[in-house]
PDB file of C-alpha atoms in Angstrom:
ATOM      1  CA  MET A 212     -15.590   0.190  -0.285  1.00 94.00           C
ATOM      2  CA  VAL A 213     -11.960  -0.558  -1.181  1.00 97.00           C
ATOM      3  CA  LYS A 214      -9.641   2.176  -2.477  1.00 98.00           C
ATOM      4  CA  LYS A 215      -7.518   0.960  -5.401  1.00 98.00           C
ATOM      5  CA  LEU A 216      -4.141   2.662  -5.740  1.00 98.00           C
ATOM      6  CA  ARG A 217      -1.379   2.159  -8.296  1.00 98.00           C
ATOM      7  CA  PRO A 218       1.542   4.300  -7.045  1.00 96.00           C
ATOM      8  CA  GLN A 219       3.928   5.564  -9.713  1.00 96.00           C
ATOM      9  CA  ASN A 220       6.704   6.367  -7.209  1.00 95.00           C
ATOM     10  CA  TYR A 221       7.477   6.174  -3.494  1.00 93.00           C
ATOM     11  CA  ASN A 222       6.138   9.680  -2.841  1.00 94.00           C
ATOM     12  CA  GLU A 223       2.613   8.406  -3.443  1.00 95.00           C
ATOM     13  CA  VAL A 224       2.842   6.353  -0.261  1.00 93.00           C
ATOM     14  CA  LEU A 225       1.101   9.327   1.380  1.00 95.00           C
ATOM     15  CA  TYR A 226      -2.150   8.328  -0.341  1.00 96.00           C
ATOM     16  CA  VAL A 227      -1.870   4.783   0.974  1.00 96.00           C
ATOM     17  CA  GLY A 228      -1.486   6.082   4.529  1.00 95.00           C
ATOM     18  CA  HIS A 229      -4.248   8.667   4.106  1.00 96.00           C
ATOM     19  CA  PHE A 230      -6.961   6.208   3.100  1.00 97.00           C
ATOM     20  CA  PHE A 231      -5.816   3.466   5.478  1.00 97.00           C
ATOM     21  CA  ARG A 232      -5.894   5.827   8.485  1.00 95.00           C
ATOM     22  CA  LYS A 233      -9.456   6.791   7.550  1.00 96.00           C
ATOM     23  CA  GLY A 234     -10.447   3.131   7.939  1.00 97.00           C
ATOM     24  CA  ILE A 235     -10.704   2.415   4.215  1.00 98.00           C
ATOM     25  CA  PRO A 236      -9.164  -0.838   2.944  1.00 98.00           C
ATOM     26  CA  VAL A 237      -6.492  -0.151   0.304  1.00 98.00           C
ATOM     27  CA  LEU A 238      -5.658  -2.378  -2.647  1.00 98.00           C
ATOM     28  CA  MET A 239      -2.087  -1.400  -3.503  1.00 98.00           C
ATOM     29  CA  ASP A 240      -0.910  -2.359  -7.008  1.00 98.00           C
ATOM     30  CA  LEU A 241       2.870  -2.040  -7.291  1.00 98.00           C
ATOM     31  CA  SER A 242       3.221  -3.437 -10.809  1.00 97.00           C
ATOM     32  CA  ASP A 243       4.432  -0.099 -12.261  1.00 94.00           C
ATOM     33  CA  LEU A 244       7.296   0.324  -9.779  1.00 96.00           C
ATOM     34  CA  PRO A 245      10.897  -0.868  -9.936  1.00 96.00           C
ATOM     35  CA  ASP A 246      11.758  -3.586  -7.408  1.00 96.00           C
ATOM     36  CA  ASP A 247      13.555  -1.270  -4.968  1.00 95.00           C
ATOM     37  CA  GLU A 248      10.662   1.217  -4.769  1.00 96.00           C
ATOM     38  CA  ALA A 249       8.094  -1.572  -4.524  1.00 97.00           C
ATOM     39  CA  LYS A 250      10.016  -3.024  -1.567  1.00 97.00           C
ATOM     40  CA  GLN A 251      10.011   0.392   0.139  1.00 96.00           C
ATOM     41  CA  LEU A 252       6.237   0.666  -0.236  1.00 97.00           C
ATOM     42  CA  VAL A 253       5.726  -2.841   1.143  1.00 97.00           C
ATOM     43  CA  ASP A 254       7.979  -1.973   4.100  1.00 97.00           C
ATOM     44  CA  PHE A 255       5.943   1.186   4.739  1.00 97.00           C
ATOM     45  CA  ALA A 256       2.656  -0.703   4.448  1.00 97.00           C
ATOM     46  CA  THR A 257       3.890  -3.395   6.831  1.00 97.00           C
ATOM     47  CA  GLY A 258       4.778  -0.792   9.448  1.00 97.00           C
ATOM     48  CA  LEU A 259       1.501   1.055   8.964  1.00 96.00           C
ATOM     49  CA  VAL A 260      -0.573  -2.102   9.306  1.00 97.00           C
ATOM     50  CA  PHE A 261       1.378  -3.250  12.355  1.00 96.00           C
ATOM     51  CA  ALA A 262       1.050   0.118  14.107  1.00 95.00           C
ATOM     52  CA  ARG A 263      -2.683   0.346  13.400  1.00 95.00           C
ATOM     53  CA  ARG A 264      -3.320  -3.350  14.189  1.00 95.00           C
ATOM     54  CA  GLY A 265      -4.652  -4.069  10.741  1.00 97.00           C
ATOM     55  CA  ALA A 266      -3.886  -6.791   8.231  1.00 97.00           C
ATOM     56  CA  LEU A 267      -1.771  -7.013   5.093  1.00 98.00           C
ATOM     57  CA  ASP A 268      -2.564  -9.701   2.535  1.00 98.00           C
ATOM     58  CA  ARG A 269      -0.642 -10.461  -0.630  1.00 98.00           C
ATOM     59  CA  VAL A 270      -3.247 -10.962  -3.348  1.00 98.00           C
ATOM     60  CA  ASP A 271      -0.775 -11.428  -6.208  1.00 97.00           C
ATOM     61  CA  ARG A 272       2.949 -10.951  -6.835  1.00 95.00           C
ATOM     62  CA  ARG A 273       2.735  -7.128  -6.685  1.00 97.00           C
ATOM     63  CA  LEU A 274      -0.797  -6.634  -5.362  1.00 98.00           C
ATOM     64  CA  PHE A 275      -1.449  -6.107  -1.659  1.00 98.00           C
ATOM     65  CA  LEU A 276      -4.595  -5.533   0.375  1.00 98.00           C
ATOM     66  CA  LEU A 277      -4.251  -3.404   3.512  1.00 98.00           C
ATOM     67  CA  GLN A 278      -7.164  -3.861   5.897  1.00 98.00           C
ATOM     68  CA  PRO A 279      -7.703  -1.536   8.872  1.00 95.00           C
TER      69      PRO A 279
END
């Protein structure tokens, strides 16, 4: 199972972390965010994946797959 998320603002990064920490892969679609907020979410996801020894793959320009 992969959880698909389309955050509308940076505050929704909590959902990304919640599902990822539970061991659920997260498909993060940032197409609705301005560039600066999208960059913040990618930075967060990069740190999360690094700390949890997972993987982060760019599927498309603003679509990322976080794998625990």
